[in-house]
Coordinates of C-alpha atoms and ligand atoms in Angstrom, one line a residue:
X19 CA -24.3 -4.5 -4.6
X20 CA -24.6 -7.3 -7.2
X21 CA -22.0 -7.6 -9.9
X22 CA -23.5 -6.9 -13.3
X23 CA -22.0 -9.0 -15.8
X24 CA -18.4 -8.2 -17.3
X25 CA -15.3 -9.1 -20.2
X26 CA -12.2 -8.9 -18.0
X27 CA -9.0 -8.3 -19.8
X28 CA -6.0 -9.3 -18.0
X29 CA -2.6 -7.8 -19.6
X30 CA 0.3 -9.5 -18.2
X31 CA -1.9 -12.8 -17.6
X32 CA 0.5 -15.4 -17.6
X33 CA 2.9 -12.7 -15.0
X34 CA 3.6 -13.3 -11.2
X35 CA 0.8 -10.7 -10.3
X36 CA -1.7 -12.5 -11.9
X37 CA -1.4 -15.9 -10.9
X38 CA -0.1 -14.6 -7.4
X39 CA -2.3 -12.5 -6.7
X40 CA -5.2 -11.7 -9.0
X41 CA -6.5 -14.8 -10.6
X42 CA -6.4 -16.3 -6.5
X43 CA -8.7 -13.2 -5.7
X44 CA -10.9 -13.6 -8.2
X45 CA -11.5 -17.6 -7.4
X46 CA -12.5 -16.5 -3.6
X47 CA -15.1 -13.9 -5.1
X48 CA -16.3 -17.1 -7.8
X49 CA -16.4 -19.6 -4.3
X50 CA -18.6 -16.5 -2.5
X51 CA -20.8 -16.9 -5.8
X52 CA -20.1 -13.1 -6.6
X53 CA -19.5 -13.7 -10.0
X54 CA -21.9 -13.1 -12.2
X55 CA -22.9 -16.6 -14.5
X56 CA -21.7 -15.5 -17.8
X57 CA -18.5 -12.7 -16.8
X58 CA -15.5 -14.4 -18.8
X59 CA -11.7 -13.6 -17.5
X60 CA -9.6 -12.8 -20.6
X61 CA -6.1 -13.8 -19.8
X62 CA -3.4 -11.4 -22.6
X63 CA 0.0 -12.0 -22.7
X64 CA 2.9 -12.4 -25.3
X65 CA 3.4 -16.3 -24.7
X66 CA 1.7 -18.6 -27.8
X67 CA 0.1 -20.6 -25.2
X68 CA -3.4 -22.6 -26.3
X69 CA -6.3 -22.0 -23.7
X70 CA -5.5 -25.6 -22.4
X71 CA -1.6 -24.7 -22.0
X72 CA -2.5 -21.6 -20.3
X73 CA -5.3 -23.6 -18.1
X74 CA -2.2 -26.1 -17.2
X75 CA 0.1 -22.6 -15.9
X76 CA -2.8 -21.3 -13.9
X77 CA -3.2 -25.1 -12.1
X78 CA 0.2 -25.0 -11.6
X79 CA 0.8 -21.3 -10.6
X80 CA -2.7 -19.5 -9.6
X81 CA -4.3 -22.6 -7.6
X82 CA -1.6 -22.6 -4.9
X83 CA -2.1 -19.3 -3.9
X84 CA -6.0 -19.2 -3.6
X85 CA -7.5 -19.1 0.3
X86 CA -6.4 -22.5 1.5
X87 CA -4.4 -23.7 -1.4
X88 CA -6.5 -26.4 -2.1
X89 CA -9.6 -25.0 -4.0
X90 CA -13.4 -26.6 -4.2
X91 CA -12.6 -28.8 -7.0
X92 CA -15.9 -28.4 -8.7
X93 CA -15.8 -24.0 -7.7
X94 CA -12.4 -24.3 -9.0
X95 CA -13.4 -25.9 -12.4
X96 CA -16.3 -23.6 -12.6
X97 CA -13.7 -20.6 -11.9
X98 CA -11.1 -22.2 -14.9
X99 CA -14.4 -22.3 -17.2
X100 CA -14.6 -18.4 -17.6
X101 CA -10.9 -18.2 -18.4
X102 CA -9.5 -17.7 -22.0
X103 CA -5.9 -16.9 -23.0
X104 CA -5.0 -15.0 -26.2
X105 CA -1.7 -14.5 -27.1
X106 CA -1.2 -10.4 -28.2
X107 CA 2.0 -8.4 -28.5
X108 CA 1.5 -5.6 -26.8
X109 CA 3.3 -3.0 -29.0
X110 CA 1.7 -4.5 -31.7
X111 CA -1.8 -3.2 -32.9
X112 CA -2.2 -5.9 -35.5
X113 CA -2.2 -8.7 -32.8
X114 CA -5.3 -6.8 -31.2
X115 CA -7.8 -8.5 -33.6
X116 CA -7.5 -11.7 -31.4
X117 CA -8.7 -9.9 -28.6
X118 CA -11.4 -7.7 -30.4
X119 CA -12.6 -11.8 -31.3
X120 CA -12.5 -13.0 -27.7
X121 CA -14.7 -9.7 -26.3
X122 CA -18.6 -9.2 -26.3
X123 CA -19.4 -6.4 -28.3
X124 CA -21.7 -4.5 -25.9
X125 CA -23.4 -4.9 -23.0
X126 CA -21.3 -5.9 -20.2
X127 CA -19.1 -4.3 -17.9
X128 CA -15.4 -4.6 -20.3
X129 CA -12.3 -3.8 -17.7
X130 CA -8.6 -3.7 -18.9
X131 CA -6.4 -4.4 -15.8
X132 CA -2.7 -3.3 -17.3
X133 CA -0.5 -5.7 -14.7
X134 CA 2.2 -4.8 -17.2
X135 CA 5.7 -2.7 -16.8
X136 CA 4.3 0.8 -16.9
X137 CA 6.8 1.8 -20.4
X138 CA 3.6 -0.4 -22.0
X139 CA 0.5 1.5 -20.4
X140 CA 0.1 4.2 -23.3
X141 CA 1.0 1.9 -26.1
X142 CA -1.6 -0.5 -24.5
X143 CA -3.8 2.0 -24.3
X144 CA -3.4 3.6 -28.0
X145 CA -3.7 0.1 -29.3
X146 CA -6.8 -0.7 -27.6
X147 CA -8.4 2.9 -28.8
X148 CA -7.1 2.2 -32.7
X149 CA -8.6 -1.2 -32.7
X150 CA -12.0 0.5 -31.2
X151 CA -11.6 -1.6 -28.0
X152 CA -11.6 1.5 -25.9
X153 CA -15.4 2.4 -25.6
X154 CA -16.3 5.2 -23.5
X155 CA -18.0 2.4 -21.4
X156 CA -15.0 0.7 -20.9
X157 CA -12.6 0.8 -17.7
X158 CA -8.9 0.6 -17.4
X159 CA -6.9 -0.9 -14.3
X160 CA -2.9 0.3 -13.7
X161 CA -0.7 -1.0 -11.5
X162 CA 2.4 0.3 -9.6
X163 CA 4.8 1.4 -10.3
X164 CA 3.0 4.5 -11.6
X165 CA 6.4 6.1 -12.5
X166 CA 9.5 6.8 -11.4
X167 CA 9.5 10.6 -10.9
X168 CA 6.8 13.4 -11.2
X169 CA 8.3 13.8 -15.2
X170 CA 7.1 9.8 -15.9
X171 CA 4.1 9.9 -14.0
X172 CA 3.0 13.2 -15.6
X173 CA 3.4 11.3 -19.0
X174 CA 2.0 8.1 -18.2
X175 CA -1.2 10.3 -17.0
X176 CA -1.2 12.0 -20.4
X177 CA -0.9 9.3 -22.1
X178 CA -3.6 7.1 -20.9
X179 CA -5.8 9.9 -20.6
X180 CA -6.1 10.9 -24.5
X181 CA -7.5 7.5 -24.0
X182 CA -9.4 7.1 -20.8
X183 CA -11.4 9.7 -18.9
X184 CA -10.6 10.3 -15.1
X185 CA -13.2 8.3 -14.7
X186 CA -12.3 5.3 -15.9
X187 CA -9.2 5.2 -14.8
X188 CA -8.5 3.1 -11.6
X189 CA -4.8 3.7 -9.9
X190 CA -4.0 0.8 -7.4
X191 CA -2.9 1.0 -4.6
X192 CA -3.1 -2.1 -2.9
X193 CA -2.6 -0.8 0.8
X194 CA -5.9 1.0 0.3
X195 CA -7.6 -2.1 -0.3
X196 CA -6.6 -3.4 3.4
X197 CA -9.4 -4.2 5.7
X198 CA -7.9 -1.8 8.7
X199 CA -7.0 0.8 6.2
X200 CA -11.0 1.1 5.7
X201 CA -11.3 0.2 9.1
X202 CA -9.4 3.4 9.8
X203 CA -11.7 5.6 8.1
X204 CA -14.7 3.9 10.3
X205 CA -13.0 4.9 13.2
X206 CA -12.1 8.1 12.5
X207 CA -15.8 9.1 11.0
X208 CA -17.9 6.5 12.1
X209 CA -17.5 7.7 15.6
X210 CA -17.5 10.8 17.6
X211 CA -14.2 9.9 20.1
X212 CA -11.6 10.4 18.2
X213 CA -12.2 13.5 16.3
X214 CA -12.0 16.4 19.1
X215 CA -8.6 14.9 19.9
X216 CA -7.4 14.5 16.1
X217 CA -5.4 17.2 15.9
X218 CA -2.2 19.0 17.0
X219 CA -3.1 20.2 20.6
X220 CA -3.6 16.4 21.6
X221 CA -1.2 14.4 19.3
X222 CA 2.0 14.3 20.1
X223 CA 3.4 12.2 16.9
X224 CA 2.4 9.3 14.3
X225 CA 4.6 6.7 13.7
X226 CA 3.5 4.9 9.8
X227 CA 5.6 1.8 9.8
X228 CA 5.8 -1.0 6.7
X229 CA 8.6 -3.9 8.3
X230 CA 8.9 -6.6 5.8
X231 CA 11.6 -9.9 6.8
X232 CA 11.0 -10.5 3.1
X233 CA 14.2 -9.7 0.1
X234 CA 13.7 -8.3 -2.6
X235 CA 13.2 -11.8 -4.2
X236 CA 13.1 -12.9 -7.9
X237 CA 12.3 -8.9 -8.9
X238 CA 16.0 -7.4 -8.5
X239 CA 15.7 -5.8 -12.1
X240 CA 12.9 -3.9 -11.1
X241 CA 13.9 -3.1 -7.8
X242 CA 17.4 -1.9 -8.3
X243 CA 16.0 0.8 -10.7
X244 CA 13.1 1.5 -7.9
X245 CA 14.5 1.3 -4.3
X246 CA 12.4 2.2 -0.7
X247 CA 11.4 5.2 -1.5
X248 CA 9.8 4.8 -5.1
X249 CA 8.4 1.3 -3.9
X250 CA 6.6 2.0 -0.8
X251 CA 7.1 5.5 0.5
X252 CA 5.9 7.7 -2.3
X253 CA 2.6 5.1 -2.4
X254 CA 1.7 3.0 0.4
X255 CA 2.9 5.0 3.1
X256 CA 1.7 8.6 2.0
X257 CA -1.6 7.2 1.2
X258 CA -1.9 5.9 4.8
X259 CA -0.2 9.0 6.0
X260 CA -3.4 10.9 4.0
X261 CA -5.8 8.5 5.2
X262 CA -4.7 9.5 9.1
X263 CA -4.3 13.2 8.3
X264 CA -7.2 14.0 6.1
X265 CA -10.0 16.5 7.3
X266 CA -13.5 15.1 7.5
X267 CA -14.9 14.3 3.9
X268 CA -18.0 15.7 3.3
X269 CA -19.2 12.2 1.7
X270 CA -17.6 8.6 1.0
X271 CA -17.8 9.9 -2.6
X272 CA -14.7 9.4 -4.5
X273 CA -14.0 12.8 -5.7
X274 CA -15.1 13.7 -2.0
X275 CA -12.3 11.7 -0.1
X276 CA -9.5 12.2 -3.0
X277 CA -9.8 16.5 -2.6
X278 CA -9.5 15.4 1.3
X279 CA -6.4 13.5 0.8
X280 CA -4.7 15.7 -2.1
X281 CA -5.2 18.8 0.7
X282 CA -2.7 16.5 2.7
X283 CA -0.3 15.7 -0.1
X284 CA -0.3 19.6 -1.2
X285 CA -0.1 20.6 2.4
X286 CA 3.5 18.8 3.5
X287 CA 6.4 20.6 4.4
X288 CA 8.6 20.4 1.6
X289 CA 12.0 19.2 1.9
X290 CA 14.9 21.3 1.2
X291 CA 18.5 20.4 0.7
X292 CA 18.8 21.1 4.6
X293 CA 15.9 19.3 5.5
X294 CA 16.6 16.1 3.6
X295 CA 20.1 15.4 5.6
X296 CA 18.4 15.9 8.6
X297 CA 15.5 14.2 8.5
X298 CA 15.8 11.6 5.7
X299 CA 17.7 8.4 6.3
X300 CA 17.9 5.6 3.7
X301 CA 19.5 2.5 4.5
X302 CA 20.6 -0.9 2.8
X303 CA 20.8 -4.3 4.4
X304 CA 23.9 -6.3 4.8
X305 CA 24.4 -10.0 5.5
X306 CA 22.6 -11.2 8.9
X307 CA 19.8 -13.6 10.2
X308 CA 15.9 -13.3 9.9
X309 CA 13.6 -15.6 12.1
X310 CA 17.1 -17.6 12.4
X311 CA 17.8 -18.0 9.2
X312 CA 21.2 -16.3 7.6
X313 CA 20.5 -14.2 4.8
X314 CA 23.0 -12.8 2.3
X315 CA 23.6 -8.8 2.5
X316 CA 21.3 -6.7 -0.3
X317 CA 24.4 -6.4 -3.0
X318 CA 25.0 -10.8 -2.7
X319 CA 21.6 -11.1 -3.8
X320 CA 21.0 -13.3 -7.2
X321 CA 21.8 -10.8 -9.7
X322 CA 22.4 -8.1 -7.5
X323 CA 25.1 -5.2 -8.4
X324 CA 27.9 -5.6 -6.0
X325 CA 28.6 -1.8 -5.6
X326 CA 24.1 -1.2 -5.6
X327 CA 23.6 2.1 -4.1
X328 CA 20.0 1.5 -3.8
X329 CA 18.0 1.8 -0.8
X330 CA 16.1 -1.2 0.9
X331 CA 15.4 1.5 3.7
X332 CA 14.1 4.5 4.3
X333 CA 13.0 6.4 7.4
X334 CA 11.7 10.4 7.4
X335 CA 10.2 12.7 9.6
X336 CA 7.4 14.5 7.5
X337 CA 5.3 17.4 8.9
X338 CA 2.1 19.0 7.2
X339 CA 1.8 22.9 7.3
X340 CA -2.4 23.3 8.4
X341 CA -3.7 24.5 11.4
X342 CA -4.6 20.9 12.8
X343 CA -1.4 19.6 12.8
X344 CA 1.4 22.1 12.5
X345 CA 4.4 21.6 15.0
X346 CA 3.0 17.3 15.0
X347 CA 5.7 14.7 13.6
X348 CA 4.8 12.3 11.3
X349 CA 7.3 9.4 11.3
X350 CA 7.4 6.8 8.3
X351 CA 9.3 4.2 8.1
X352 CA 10.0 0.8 5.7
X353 CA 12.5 -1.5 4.7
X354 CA 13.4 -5.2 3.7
X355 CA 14.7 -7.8 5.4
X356 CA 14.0 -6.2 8.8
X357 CA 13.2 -7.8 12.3
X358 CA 9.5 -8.5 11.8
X359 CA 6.7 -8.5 9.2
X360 CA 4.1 -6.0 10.0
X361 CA 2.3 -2.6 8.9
X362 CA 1.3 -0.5 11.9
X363 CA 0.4 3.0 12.6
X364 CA 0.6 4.8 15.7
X365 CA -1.2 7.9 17.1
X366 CA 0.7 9.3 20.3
X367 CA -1.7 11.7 22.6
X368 CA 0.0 13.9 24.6
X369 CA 1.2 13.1 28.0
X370 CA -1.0 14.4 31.3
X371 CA -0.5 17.9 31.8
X372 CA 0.0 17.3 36.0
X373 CA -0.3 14.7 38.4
X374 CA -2.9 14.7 40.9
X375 CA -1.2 11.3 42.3
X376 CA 2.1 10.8 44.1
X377 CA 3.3 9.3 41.4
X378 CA 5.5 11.3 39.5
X379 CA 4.3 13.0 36.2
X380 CA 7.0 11.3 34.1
X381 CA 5.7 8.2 35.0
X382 CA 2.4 8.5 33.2
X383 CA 2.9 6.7 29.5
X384 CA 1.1 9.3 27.2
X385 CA -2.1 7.4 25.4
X386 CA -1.6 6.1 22.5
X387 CA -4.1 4.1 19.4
X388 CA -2.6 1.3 17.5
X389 CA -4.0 0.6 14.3
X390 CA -2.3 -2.8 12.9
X391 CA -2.7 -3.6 9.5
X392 CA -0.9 -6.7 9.5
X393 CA -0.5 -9.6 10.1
X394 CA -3.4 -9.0 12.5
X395 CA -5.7 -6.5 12.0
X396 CA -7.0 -5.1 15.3
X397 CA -6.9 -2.2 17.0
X398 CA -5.2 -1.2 20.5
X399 CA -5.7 1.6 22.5
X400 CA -3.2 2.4 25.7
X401 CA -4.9 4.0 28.9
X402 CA -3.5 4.1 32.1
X403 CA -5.2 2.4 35.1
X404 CA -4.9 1.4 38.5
X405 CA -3.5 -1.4 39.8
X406 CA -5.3 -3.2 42.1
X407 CA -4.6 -3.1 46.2
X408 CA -4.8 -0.7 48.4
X409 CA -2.5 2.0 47.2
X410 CA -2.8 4.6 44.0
X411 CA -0.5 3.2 41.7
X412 CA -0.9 3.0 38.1
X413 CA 0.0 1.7 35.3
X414 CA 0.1 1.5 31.4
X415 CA -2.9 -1.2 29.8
X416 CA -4.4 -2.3 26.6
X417 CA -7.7 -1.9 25.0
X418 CA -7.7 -4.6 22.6
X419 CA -9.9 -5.1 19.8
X420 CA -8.7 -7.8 17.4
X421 CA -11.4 -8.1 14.3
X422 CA -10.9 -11.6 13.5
X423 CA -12.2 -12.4 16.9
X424 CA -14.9 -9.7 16.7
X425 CA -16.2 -10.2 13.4
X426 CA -15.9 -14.3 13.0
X427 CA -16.1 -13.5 8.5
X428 CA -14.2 -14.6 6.3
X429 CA -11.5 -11.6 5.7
X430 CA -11.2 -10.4 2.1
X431 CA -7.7 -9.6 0.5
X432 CA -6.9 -6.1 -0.1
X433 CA -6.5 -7.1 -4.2
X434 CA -10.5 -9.2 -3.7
X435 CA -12.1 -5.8 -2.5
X436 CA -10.3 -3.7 -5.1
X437 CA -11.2 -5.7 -7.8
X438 CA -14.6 -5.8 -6.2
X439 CA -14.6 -1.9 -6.6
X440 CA -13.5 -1.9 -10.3
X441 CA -16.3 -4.4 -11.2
X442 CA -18.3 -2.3 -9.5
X443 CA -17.2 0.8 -11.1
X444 CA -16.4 2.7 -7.6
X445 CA -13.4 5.0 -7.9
X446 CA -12.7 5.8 -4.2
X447 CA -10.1 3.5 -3.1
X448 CA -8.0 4.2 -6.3
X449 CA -5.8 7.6 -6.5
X450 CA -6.7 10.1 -9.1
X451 CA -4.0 11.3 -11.3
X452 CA -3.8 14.5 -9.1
X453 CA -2.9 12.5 -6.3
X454 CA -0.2 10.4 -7.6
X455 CA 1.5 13.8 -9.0
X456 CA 1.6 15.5 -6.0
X457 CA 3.3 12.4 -4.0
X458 CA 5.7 12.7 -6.7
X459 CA 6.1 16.2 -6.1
X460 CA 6.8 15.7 -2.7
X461 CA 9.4 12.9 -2.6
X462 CA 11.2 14.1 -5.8
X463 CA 13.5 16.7 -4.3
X464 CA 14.9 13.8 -2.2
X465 CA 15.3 11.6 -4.7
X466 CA 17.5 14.4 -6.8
X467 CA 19.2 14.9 -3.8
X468 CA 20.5 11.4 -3.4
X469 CA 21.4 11.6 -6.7
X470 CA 23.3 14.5 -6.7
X471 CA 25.2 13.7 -3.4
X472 CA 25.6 10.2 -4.3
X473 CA 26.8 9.0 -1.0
X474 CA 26.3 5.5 0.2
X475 CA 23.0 4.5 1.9
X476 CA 23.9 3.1 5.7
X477 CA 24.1 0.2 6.0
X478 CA 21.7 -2.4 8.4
X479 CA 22.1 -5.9 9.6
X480 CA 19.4 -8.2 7.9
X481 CA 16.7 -8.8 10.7
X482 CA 17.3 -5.6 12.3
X483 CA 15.1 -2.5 12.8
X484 CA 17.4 -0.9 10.1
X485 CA 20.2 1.6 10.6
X486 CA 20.9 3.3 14.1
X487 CA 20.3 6.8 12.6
X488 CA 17.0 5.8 12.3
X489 CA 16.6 5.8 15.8
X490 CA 18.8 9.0 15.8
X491 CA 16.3 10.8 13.4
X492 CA 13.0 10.2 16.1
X493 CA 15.4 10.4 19.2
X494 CA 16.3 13.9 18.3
X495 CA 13.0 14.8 18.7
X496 CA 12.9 13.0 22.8
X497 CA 11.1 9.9 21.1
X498 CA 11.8 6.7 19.9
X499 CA 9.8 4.1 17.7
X500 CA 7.4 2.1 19.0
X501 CA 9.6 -1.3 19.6
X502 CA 12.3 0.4 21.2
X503 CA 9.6 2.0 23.5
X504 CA 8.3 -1.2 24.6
X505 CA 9.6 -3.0 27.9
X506 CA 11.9 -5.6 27.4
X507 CA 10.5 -9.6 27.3
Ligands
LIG16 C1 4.4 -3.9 -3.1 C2 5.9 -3.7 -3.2 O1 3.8 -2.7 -3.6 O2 4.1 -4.0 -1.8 C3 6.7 -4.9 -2.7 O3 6.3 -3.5 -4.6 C4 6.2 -5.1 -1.2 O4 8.1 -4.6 -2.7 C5 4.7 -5.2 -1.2 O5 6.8 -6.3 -0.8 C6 4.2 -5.3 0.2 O6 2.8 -5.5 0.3 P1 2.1 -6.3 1.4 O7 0.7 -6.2 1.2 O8 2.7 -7.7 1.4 O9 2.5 -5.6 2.7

């Protein structure tokens, strides 16, 4: 669908987000000619930069970072021609008039993406509404974090929607704009395979695991008040976990798929005091090497707090109280500075009831799908098969199906597409305010509970598979995650 024309307001313009990852995804949609002739990019933040100053930062800052680093010099001028800067305080509703000047009145698509600390969002918001800004037309972007508990995210929903409607609110989540996250939802209802088996009498378990080798970087501020938990469990990894556990839409509508996924959120176990020492572990890294290369621990980090009781790690067992998949184990899992870089999720089957062969039974690995995210996207699916030769012995293969081999396109970035959708005015990759609060709801009581026991989180050597008790928490249950599954090289 063709973009109709639009006024996109960038708050937080000059910021790492922008020029990292936003502006970048917008010049790949400009160099697919997506953009439409006249849609302007309307760069806000609190810096007195000229439009040429600001054109100088995003040269400097946004160019690196587009496809191959080195954009189509006559695209790229093209792409720097529909940018204007204007500086605007924030908190400051006078300062708004500058804006209201750079904006077309009427009659094209006008899209406030808030890439600001979220203790701005309603004072954004009011401002823009005083200084008429806010038509009814008129949509607004938010980025994580979307809170810090269910209290903050409650307000920061109330506040933006005596501005907004639902419905022009868009709530990123960046995961859901990853090709094998859609890809997921292909396979699940674009084919009939998979569903008779998606469910509790042939899955054994689902692993969700986010690995990153990567610190925390230049953002220590924000991520000591934030930790594993509040950073990628209560978003990225509970929307996949919804994405894999949702019934059967009854359309790709967006109100159709968010009831699907909010049944998921409102149907998991909660976690009582009990609960949360079993099956909860949260971990921190300490000094160690990644790819070869020593790292400091997590409290030696530039500006870090030497006694940090925040959590690079976190590892739970979650289960979800419906009739498809009582009694089944959902595993997630994510940290920092960990062995490898990858997103993955895994669907165990149950293993073969018998053995018709003289093989023994235990011998038979149970099936399993892997869905990779990154940093390939592909799909695998474990049979067993024989060997070749004159006897009846079998053993474990892969069906591969990598989709940069199979569809030879150019891939979009999960921020291109979601942009793409907010252009577009299509709601369904973006969580509704329902959504976020129940995730909330659900991770909360562990969050007061590490609070209120204050103990240390265990520590983890950097460029490990994090702390042992994370290995304790699946092994409990006769399993183990998928790398220490795996025969050794
Ligand atoms: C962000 C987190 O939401 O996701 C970061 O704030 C994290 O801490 C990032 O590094 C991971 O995203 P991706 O797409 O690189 O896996």
């Amino acid at each position: 669908m063709a973009l109709s024309d639009f006024d996109l307001v960038l708050f937080g313009g000059g910021g790492d987000l922008a020029m990292r990852k936003l502006l970048p995804a917008l010049y790949n949609r400009e160099r697919s000619r997506d953009i439409p002739q006249a849609a302007r990019i309307i760069c806000v933040g609190r810096h007195p930069w000229d439009r040429e100053e600001f054109l100088g930062e995003v040269d400097r800052n946004a160019r690196p970072n587009t496809a191959s680093g080195t954009p189509d010099p006559a695209v790229w001028d093209a792409f720097c021609g529909r940018i204007d800067y204007v500086s605007v305080d924030a908190a400051d509703a006078g300062s708004y008039q500058a804006l209201a000047q750079a904006l077309r009145p009427s009659g094209v698509t006008r899209v406030f993406y808030l890439a600001t600390p979220p203790s701005l969002f309603a004072k954004i918001c009011h401002n823009l509404s005083e200084c008429g800004l806010a038509t009814p037309e008129s949509r607004v972007v938010l980025e994580k974090p979307l809170g810090r508990d269910l209290a903050s995210a409650k307000q920061i929903n109330a506040e933006v929607g005596r501005v907004f409607s639902e419905s022009q609110i868009f709530r990123i989540d960046h995961y859901l704009g990853k090709e094998t996250v859609q890809n997921l939802l292909a396979l699940r209802f674009g084919n009939v395979l998979f569903e008779p088996l998606w469910r509790r009498e042939w899955i054994s378990d689902v692993q969700i695991t986010i690995a990153e080798e990567l610190g925390v970087g230049n953002r220590m501020d924000y991520y000591e008040t934030a930790g594993a938990l509040r950073d990628m469990l209560q978003n990225h990894l509970l929307q996949l976990l919804c994405i894999v556990a949702m019934e059967p839409p009854v359309s790709a509508t967006p109100d159709a798929v968010r009831d699907e996924k909010l049944k998921v959120l409102r149907s998991l176990k909660r976690f009582t005091p009990h609960l949360i020492a079993q099956n909860v572990v949260r971990g921190q890294y300490r000094s160690g090497h990644v790819n070869g290369t020593p790292v400091p621990g997590y409290r030696k980090e530039q500006d870090a707090n030497p006694n940090s009781r925040t959590e690079t790690y976190v590892a739970l067992k979650a289960e979800i109280d419906t009739w498809r998949w009582a009694g089944v184990p959902f595993y997630l899992r994510t940290g920092k500075r960990m062995a490898d870089q990858l997103a993955e999720i895994v669907v165990r089957f149950k293993t073969i009831p018998h053995s018709i062969f003289a093989q023994p039974h235990r011998s038979f690995q149970a099936n399993s799908l892997l869905i990779r995210l990154q940093p390939d996207e592909g799909l695998q699916l474990n049979l067993m098969a024989k060997t070749p030769g004159d006897n009846m012995r079998l053993r474990p293969v892969e069906l591969e199906l990598d989709f940069r081999e199979t569809f030879k396109m150019p891939r979009m970035d999960a921020y291109e597409r979601l942009l793409l959708d907010v252009l577009r005015g299509q709601l369904t990759l973006f969580m509704r305010s329902d959504e976020l609060e129940a995730a909330w709801e659900w991770v909360e009581p562990i969050l007061d509970y590490w609070e209120q026991e204050g103990d240390e989180p265990m520590p983890y050597t950097a460029g490990t598979w994090g702390p042992a008790a994370a290995s304790a928490l699946i092994g409990r249950d006769g399993l183990q995650w998928r790398e220490e599954a795996l025969p050794e090289e």
